[in-house]
Amino acid sequence: QVPLKPGRSLMDWIRLTKSGKDLTGLKGRLTEVTEDELARHNKKEDCWICIRGFVYNVTPYMEYHPGGEDELMKAAGTDGTDLFNQVHRWVNYESMLKECLVGRMAVKPVAAPKGEVFKNEIIPEDETILRMRIFVSIVLLCTAMLLPLFLIIRKQIYDWFQTDSLITIVIYAKQKGMNAELVIVDYQDKRLRGEIIVDDHSYLVECETFSVLVNIAEKVGKVEITLKKKENIHWKMLGQPLESHNTFIKRTDRGLFYRKCKLVSKTEVTHDTKLLCLLLPKSTHLRVPTGQHVYLKQIIAGTEVVKPYTPVLPFLPLDFKPPSHHDGAHIYLMIKIYSSGLFTQALDHLEIGDYVSVSNPEGNFKKSQVQTSEDLFLLAAGTGFTPMVKLLNFTLTEVSCLRTVKLIFFNKTEDDILWRNQLEQLALKDQRFEVQFILSQPTKDWVGKQGKISSSLLSEFVKRSRKDSKVLICICGPTPFTEQGVK
């Protein structure tokens, strides 16, 4: 993110979109945009961008973009879909930019392919279209025929069985290390959605069913989803299959799935940071893996706003066992409330019993990165500490090869340090763990280290336990902090 000028916040942008001002420059008229037309609008004062087939005039949004004008200009006058997906595919651009919509991209005319099939003869236009339709139909048919074969190759097959009172859906993942974090099940609005994570792909069972309860039973390489029948009748089919039912695709192509979670508690951690406890819906099975995050979605002033947060544990377990009440029914989020932050202010104003939409987990962190390391260094600034919470619990309870685990925790003042007492107790409890607090704006009474992240400061603390030990360094915090840390 970059600093924005005064009056250029998200709330200011929402106000501008509600003002009735023409933000497209077309006086409300939608148009079909050719590639040549799009390419002509490639300057800061006249910038159009295509995202997923729709063209937006982002000129008025330039000064409001949190990533800065230069980031938007990378896609000026072009199709910016890939760039958008890489950076923030989770953002609801349709809602944010709906007043900037210029129109659709024009569909390119498809010429009939030359070759022996057509013998280069002149074909009437309607016949060309017919032949192209036949060609497309054949491609689609072949794709449909290959999909089951692909699923079989991946051994990603589902079946279902029933008794008088139960329906059991069995998904044969045949994947080593199948665990609760790789299974996501939701039942809402009479729709069952079961997703199995396989590396960077996912397999989905999704259908409309009767009102049922959902439970999960895990076995080696097999997932069972049990549905309780509302009435003891024989089902002829497993509900009505939905559009994405029985598909195996890359997770990034699925889009984000949300469920509404209830706020059940809100606890003060520091003067500006709170621990929110969200209750998952009764029929949801969701475990957020270590090192991964979720997105929260709220409607603010009629605009859908989405932000990422990393779930934490309710506290650092000093007995090295997961808290007994942390049974997968709750998600805990440690959130810093900013006085000028539109989204965090909305979260802070939530009352107990209110709902917030929570997405499926996202992220690329793999536990295997830790399981082969001997020295683990965690560099955190402020709420960049949140990904470290589950990581600390996992490493100290399950990774036996680690010799040292060191947290170097940067904050402005002593009052900003999150869970200071818990971290100090943990350091006393486990001799492998060490925590170092570093302040950038300490009082005169502070006797610890002070300063900002730098090579000289880190060289004091980031040292191997032995000459050739394998080291893993994880860093999280504000963008300038992480960029400086990586350097």
XYZ file of C-alpha atoms in Angstrom:
487
model
C 0.000 0.000 0.000
C 0.995 3.633 -0.514
C 0.040 6.727 1.495
C -3.011 8.399 -0.033
C -3.766 12.112 -0.160
C -6.262 13.498 2.388
C -9.809 12.935 1.178
C -8.852 9.853 -0.833
C -9.924 7.085 1.566
C -12.214 4.172 0.681
C -15.128 6.008 2.292
C -14.362 9.074 0.149
C -14.415 6.860 -2.954
C -17.771 5.365 -1.952
C -19.149 8.893 -1.485
C -17.907 9.878 -4.946
C -19.562 6.840 -6.564
C -22.857 7.752 -4.846
C -22.666 11.422 -5.893
C -24.212 10.903 -9.320
C -21.102 12.242 -11.061
C -20.333 10.696 -14.468
C -17.200 8.618 -13.783
C -17.051 6.926 -17.186
C -17.048 10.019 -19.375
C -19.761 8.429 -21.515
C -22.780 10.024 -19.816
C -24.203 6.692 -18.695
C -23.958 5.043 -22.129
C -22.415 1.552 -22.253
C -20.336 0.694 -25.292
C -18.626 -2.290 -26.874
C -14.847 -1.797 -26.723
C -12.402 -3.121 -29.301
C -8.760 -3.903 -28.505
C -7.661 -0.872 -30.531
C -10.055 1.413 -28.648
C -8.891 0.010 -25.292
C -5.223 0.511 -26.225
C -5.801 4.228 -26.937
C -6.807 4.862 -23.307
C -3.411 4.183 -21.737
C -2.490 7.379 -19.871
C -3.009 8.457 -16.251
C -5.418 11.178 -17.312
C -7.268 8.740 -19.599
C -6.965 5.146 -18.373
C -9.190 2.206 -19.282
C -8.577 -1.326 -18.030
C -10.255 -4.623 -18.949
C -10.977 -7.107 -16.142
C -12.644 -10.424 -16.980
C -14.218 -9.133 -20.175
C -15.486 -5.801 -18.805
C -13.822 -2.435 -19.418
C -13.598 0.237 -16.694
C -12.491 3.853 -16.836
C -10.225 3.885 -13.766
C -9.032 7.465 -14.313
C -11.130 8.870 -11.447
C -10.037 5.966 -9.192
C -6.294 6.642 -9.653
C -5.810 8.711 -6.481
C -8.010 6.362 -4.408
C -6.203 3.112 -5.271
C -4.460 1.782 -2.114
C -1.678 0.252 -4.237
C -0.904 3.540 -5.956
C -1.205 4.881 -9.484
C 1.832 2.971 -10.807
C 0.202 -0.380 -10.059
C -2.931 0.578 -12.026
C -0.825 1.883 -14.896
C 0.729 -1.567 -15.375
C -2.602 -2.593 -16.960
C -3.468 0.712 -18.661
C -5.069 0.165 -22.061
C -4.811 -3.620 -21.778
C -6.487 -6.702 -20.326
C -5.428 -6.580 -16.674
C -7.208 -9.776 -15.603
C -4.042 -11.815 -14.939
C -2.399 -8.987 -13.004
C -5.574 -8.456 -10.974
C -5.821 -12.182 -10.162
C -2.180 -12.287 -9.033
C -2.490 -9.327 -6.660
C -6.023 -9.342 -5.256
C -8.505 -11.612 -6.998
C -10.575 -11.525 -3.783
C -11.504 -7.853 -4.217
C -15.055 -7.315 -5.496
C -14.109 -4.954 -8.306
C -17.633 -5.094 -9.794
C -18.984 -3.373 -6.682
C -16.049 -0.978 -6.271
C -15.963 0.118 -9.928
C -19.586 -0.271 -11.010
C -19.913 3.487 -11.675
C -16.779 3.327 -13.869
C -18.081 0.602 -16.215
C -17.524 1.552 -19.853
C -18.858 -1.691 -21.366
C -17.885 -5.145 -22.605
C -14.910 -6.099 -24.716
C -15.918 -6.776 -28.318
C -15.787 -10.450 -29.279
C -13.214 -11.132 -31.966
C -14.656 -12.530 -35.214
C -13.486 -16.122 -35.698
C -12.397 -17.001 -39.223
C -12.951 -20.500 -40.560
C -9.718 -22.516 -40.283
C -8.003 -23.250 -43.568
C -6.812 -26.699 -44.538
C -7.949 -29.903 -46.169
C -11.126 -30.084 -44.103
C -12.409 -26.940 -45.804
C -10.235 -27.248 -48.942
C -9.895 -23.429 -48.896
C -13.239 -23.095 -50.615
C -15.334 -19.961 -50.161
C -17.923 -20.837 -47.504
C -21.173 -18.927 -47.025
C -21.179 -16.964 -43.750
C -24.010 -18.963 -42.164
C -22.282 -22.249 -43.029
C -19.020 -20.987 -41.503
C -20.862 -20.245 -38.270
C -22.494 -23.685 -38.390
C -19.149 -25.437 -38.922
C -17.561 -23.450 -36.108
C -20.428 -24.422 -33.806
C -19.919 -28.082 -34.729
C -16.177 -27.701 -34.070
C -16.780 -26.071 -30.671
C -19.355 -28.753 -29.807
C -16.826 -31.490 -30.578
C -14.217 -29.786 -28.365
C -16.714 -29.458 -25.512
C -17.800 -33.074 -25.938
C -14.188 -34.281 -25.853
C -13.540 -32.177 -22.746
C -16.617 -33.637 -21.055
C -15.477 -37.155 -21.940
C -11.949 -36.531 -20.654
C -13.009 -35.011 -17.318
C -14.199 -38.302 -15.731
C -11.015 -39.939 -17.026
C -8.956 -37.169 -15.433
C -10.821 -37.613 -12.157
C -10.145 -41.356 -12.272
C -6.458 -40.723 -12.984
C -6.370 -38.451 -9.936
C -8.378 -41.097 -8.044
C -10.816 -38.361 -7.058
C -14.149 -40.214 -7.180
C -17.239 -39.886 -5.049
C -20.100 -42.260 -4.317
C -23.090 -42.209 -1.981
C -24.988 -44.736 0.100
C -28.082 -44.633 2.267
C -29.889 -46.278 5.149
C -33.394 -45.487 6.367
C -32.138 -42.464 8.287
C -28.748 -41.492 6.837
C -27.053 -40.547 3.576
C -23.272 -41.037 3.385
C -21.228 -39.383 0.640
C -17.787 -40.962 0.252
C -14.975 -39.168 -1.575
C -12.009 -41.406 -2.374
C -9.204 -38.845 -2.275
C -6.468 -41.517 -2.092
C -4.163 -38.804 -0.788
C -1.499 -39.404 1.836
C -1.745 -37.148 4.860
C -5.449 -36.453 4.502
C -6.506 -34.393 7.529
C -9.228 -32.078 8.781
C -7.553 -28.993 7.290
C -7.989 -30.397 3.771
C -11.758 -30.830 4.072
C -14.277 -27.975 3.926
C -17.988 -28.735 4.200
C -20.850 -26.244 4.259
C -24.609 -26.681 4.356
C -26.576 -23.496 3.840
C -29.718 -22.490 1.954
C -30.481 -26.208 1.375
C -27.199 -26.583 -0.517
C -24.443 -29.008 0.393
C -20.889 -28.052 -0.579
C -17.991 -30.411 0.118
C -14.499 -29.376 -1.021
C -11.373 -31.535 -0.781
C -8.002 -29.776 -1.149
C -5.406 -31.617 -3.260
C -2.210 -29.537 -3.487
C -3.123 -26.446 -5.547
C -6.327 -28.042 -6.886
C -9.622 -28.867 -5.240
C -12.397 -31.385 -5.806
C -15.970 -30.245 -5.252
C -19.230 -32.012 -4.522
C -22.068 -29.514 -4.614
C -25.771 -30.184 -4.796
C -29.128 -28.946 -3.608
C -30.581 -31.269 -0.957
C -33.300 -31.467 1.627
C -32.843 -29.953 5.069
C -30.121 -32.079 6.656
C -27.375 -32.057 9.271
C -23.754 -32.490 8.230
C -21.007 -34.341 10.108
C -17.504 -35.311 9.072
C -15.712 -38.627 9.577
C -12.106 -38.891 8.455
C -10.282 -42.027 7.342
C -7.005 -42.615 5.516
C -7.387 -41.301 1.981
C -11.189 -41.176 2.283
C -13.650 -38.527 3.371
C -17.174 -39.305 4.523
C -19.875 -36.658 4.705
C -22.895 -37.880 6.633
C -26.311 -36.320 6.127
C -29.217 -37.027 8.436
C -32.495 -37.522 6.587
C -35.389 -35.330 7.608
C -37.760 -38.225 6.860
C -37.098 -41.965 6.600
C -37.704 -42.225 2.868
C -35.658 -43.726 0.030
C -33.704 -41.164 -1.988
C -33.538 -41.844 -5.722
C -30.746 -39.306 -6.286
C -28.368 -37.172 -4.252
C -30.335 -33.942 -4.613
C -30.001 -31.677 -7.637
C -26.374 -31.318 -8.867
C -25.251 -27.672 -9.038
C -23.023 -26.036 -11.635
C -19.647 -26.899 -10.063
C -20.635 -30.385 -8.853
C -18.061 -33.168 -9.371
C -15.316 -30.860 -10.657
C -11.562 -30.939 -10.081
C -9.879 -27.609 -10.887
C -7.208 -25.220 -9.622
C -8.245 -23.560 -6.361
C -7.524 -20.091 -7.759
C -10.097 -20.708 -10.519
C -12.883 -21.502 -8.046
C -13.383 -18.068 -6.601
C -13.976 -17.506 -2.905
C -16.798 -19.182 -1.015
C -18.230 -17.419 2.043
C -20.387 -18.418 4.988
C -21.958 -16.115 7.602
C -20.400 -16.429 11.070
C -21.801 -15.022 14.305
C -19.739 -12.776 16.588
C -19.873 -14.403 20.042
C -17.203 -12.450 21.930
C -14.907 -9.439 21.628
C -11.946 -9.096 24.010
C -9.468 -6.242 24.404
C -5.864 -7.321 23.823
C -4.188 -3.877 23.796
C -5.440 -0.290 23.676
C -6.208 -0.616 19.932
C -6.330 -4.374 19.248
C -9.185 -6.801 19.920
C -9.667 -10.553 19.777
C -12.876 -11.461 17.948
C -14.419 -14.920 18.309
C -16.668 -15.960 15.415
C -18.953 -18.991 15.554
C -19.134 -21.065 12.373
C -22.581 -22.245 11.183
C -23.688 -25.507 12.790
C -23.200 -27.621 9.663
C -19.831 -26.171 8.618
C -16.567 -28.090 8.862
C -13.628 -25.715 8.446
C -10.096 -25.799 9.871
C -7.845 -22.937 8.767
C -4.362 -24.386 8.122
C -1.298 -22.927 9.830
C 0.082 -19.974 7.865
C -3.107 -19.401 5.865
C -5.663 -16.595 6.067
C -9.351 -15.945 5.433
C -11.185 -12.932 4.027
C -13.893 -11.047 5.882
C -16.632 -9.413 3.815
C -18.935 -6.602 4.912
C -21.359 -4.323 3.089
C -20.377 -0.747 3.980
C -22.448 2.157 2.649
C -23.863 -0.134 -0.017
C -20.430 -1.293 -1.234
C -18.950 -4.747 -0.647
C -15.597 -4.453 1.155
C -13.233 -7.400 1.693
C -10.071 -7.662 3.822
C -7.703 -10.568 4.676
C -6.988 -11.685 8.260
C -5.014 -14.585 9.741
C -6.887 -16.643 12.367
C -5.132 -17.168 15.700
C -5.648 -19.388 18.737
C -7.584 -17.915 21.697
C -4.297 -17.919 23.620
C -0.813 -19.459 23.457
C -1.126 -22.960 24.973
C 1.621 -23.268 27.575
C 0.897 -26.969 28.092
C 1.580 -27.560 24.367
C -1.873 -28.940 23.714
C -4.591 -27.276 21.642
C -7.177 -25.635 23.923
C -9.973 -28.112 24.618
C -12.700 -25.639 23.658
C -11.010 -24.869 20.330
C -13.013 -27.583 18.614
C -13.178 -26.220 15.090
C -16.493 -24.485 15.700
C -14.849 -21.087 16.248
C -12.506 -18.758 14.368
C -10.451 -16.275 16.400
C -9.164 -13.069 14.799
C -6.792 -10.525 16.364
C -7.622 -7.197 14.710
C -6.069 -3.781 15.154
C -8.715 -1.040 15.071
C -7.570 1.999 13.096
C -9.246 5.355 13.792
C -9.309 6.080 10.050
C -9.842 2.471 8.956
C -13.227 2.036 7.315
C -13.280 -1.761 7.578
C -11.836 -2.134 11.092
C -14.200 0.553 12.392
C -17.122 -1.453 10.948
C -15.826 -4.600 12.682
C -15.378 -2.734 15.956
C -18.994 -1.562 15.833
C -20.331 -5.111 15.439
C -22.510 -6.167 18.371
C -22.439 -9.639 19.916
C -24.810 -11.727 17.801
C -24.091 -9.818 14.577
C -22.850 -11.698 11.509
C -19.828 -11.299 9.245
C -19.039 -13.305 6.076
C -15.889 -15.459 6.261
C -14.219 -17.047 3.223
C -12.491 -20.371 2.696
C -8.787 -20.390 3.675
C -6.212 -19.048 1.233
C -2.415 -19.107 1.209
C 0.651 -20.981 -0.015
C 2.414 -21.749 3.266
C 3.226 -25.435 3.733
C 3.980 -27.073 7.080
C 6.651 -29.144 5.341
C 8.764 -25.969 5.114
C 9.093 -26.059 8.910
C 9.307 -29.821 9.359
C 12.748 -29.995 7.729
C 14.244 -26.943 9.482
C 16.498 -26.772 12.530
C 16.392 -23.023 13.196
C 13.197 -20.990 12.832
C 13.248 -17.185 12.973
C 9.984 -15.246 13.056
C 10.185 -11.530 12.233
C 6.936 -9.756 13.099
C 5.794 -6.149 13.285
C 2.541 -5.219 15.034
C -0.336 -7.457 13.977
C 2.114 -9.224 11.661
C 2.403 -11.368 14.783
C -0.932 -13.080 14.003
C 0.403 -15.707 11.516
C 3.082 -16.560 14.083
C 0.559 -17.688 16.731
C -0.468 -20.978 15.106
C 3.037 -21.418 13.730
C 4.513 -21.230 17.243
C 2.000 -23.745 18.553
C 2.625 -26.130 15.648
C 6.423 -25.975 15.774
C 6.761 -26.362 19.530
C 4.278 -29.246 19.734
C 4.878 -31.212 16.540
C 8.315 -30.435 15.031
C 10.983 -32.382 16.886
C 13.918 -31.463 14.620
C 13.878 -27.774 15.605
C 16.759 -26.640 17.793
C 15.748 -22.987 18.116
C 12.579 -20.962 17.577
C 13.160 -17.230 17.904
C 10.559 -14.457 17.609
C 11.912 -10.947 16.926
C 8.875 -8.762 17.606
C 8.911 -5.105 16.443
C 6.464 -2.540 17.877
C 6.267 1.205 18.446
C 5.708 1.216 22.223
C 5.432 -1.252 25.100
C 1.653 -0.798 25.097
C 1.522 -2.107 21.512
C 3.089 -5.500 22.294
C 0.532 -8.259 21.766
C 0.402 -11.093 24.321
C 3.674 -10.031 25.928
C 3.073 -11.968 29.160
C 2.104 -15.139 27.279
C 5.220 -14.940 25.094
C 7.497 -14.446 28.093
C 5.871 -17.394 29.886
C 6.299 -19.535 26.791
C 10.018 -18.637 26.658
C 10.382 -19.779 30.292
C 8.446 -22.975 29.611
C 10.349 -24.159 26.513
C 14.107 -23.650 26.306
C 14.007 -23.847 22.486
C 11.909 -20.663 22.308
C 13.235 -17.125 22.689
C 11.455 -13.791 22.206
C 13.105 -10.419 21.603
C 11.013 -7.221 21.777
C 12.272 -4.220 19.793
C 10.625 -0.782 20.056
C 10.879 2.145 17.638
C 9.318 4.750 19.969
C 10.248 3.604 23.499
C 9.911 5.621 26.678
C 13.027 6.541 28.682
C 12.280 3.630 31.028
C 12.676 0.993 28.284
C 15.809 -1.095 28.854
C 15.404 -3.429 25.879
C 16.476 -3.080 22.261
C 15.197 -0.199 20.179
C 15.187 0.795 16.521
C 13.701 -0.358 13.234
C 14.472 -3.472 11.202
C 18.019 -3.334 9.823
C 20.926 -5.587 8.927
C 22.906 -4.587 12.004
C 19.965 -5.218 14.326
C 19.080 -8.585 12.818
C 22.693 -9.783 12.790
C 22.559 -9.776 16.607
C 19.658 -12.216 16.720
C 19.520 -14.235 13.508
C 22.269 -16.779 14.066
C 22.459 -20.481 13.271
C 22.483 -22.952 16.152
C 25.326 -24.735 14.379
C 27.461 -24.011 11.308
C 25.432 -25.840 8.636
C 21.960 -25.949 10.204
C 18.951 -25.483 7.924
C 17.283 -22.137 8.596
C 13.761 -20.912 7.853
C 12.865 -17.225 8.257
C 9.226 -16.079 8.219
C 8.364 -12.384 8.073
C 5.074 -10.504 8.360
C 4.140 -6.877 8.953
C 3.471 -3.624 7.079
C 4.775 -3.596 3.502
C 7.800 -1.321 4.167
C 8.800 -3.592 7.074
C 8.628 -6.805 5.013
C 10.390 -5.247 2.032
C 13.213 -3.957 4.231
C 13.376 -7.313 6.018
C 13.707 -9.224 2.757
C 16.546 -6.900 1.670
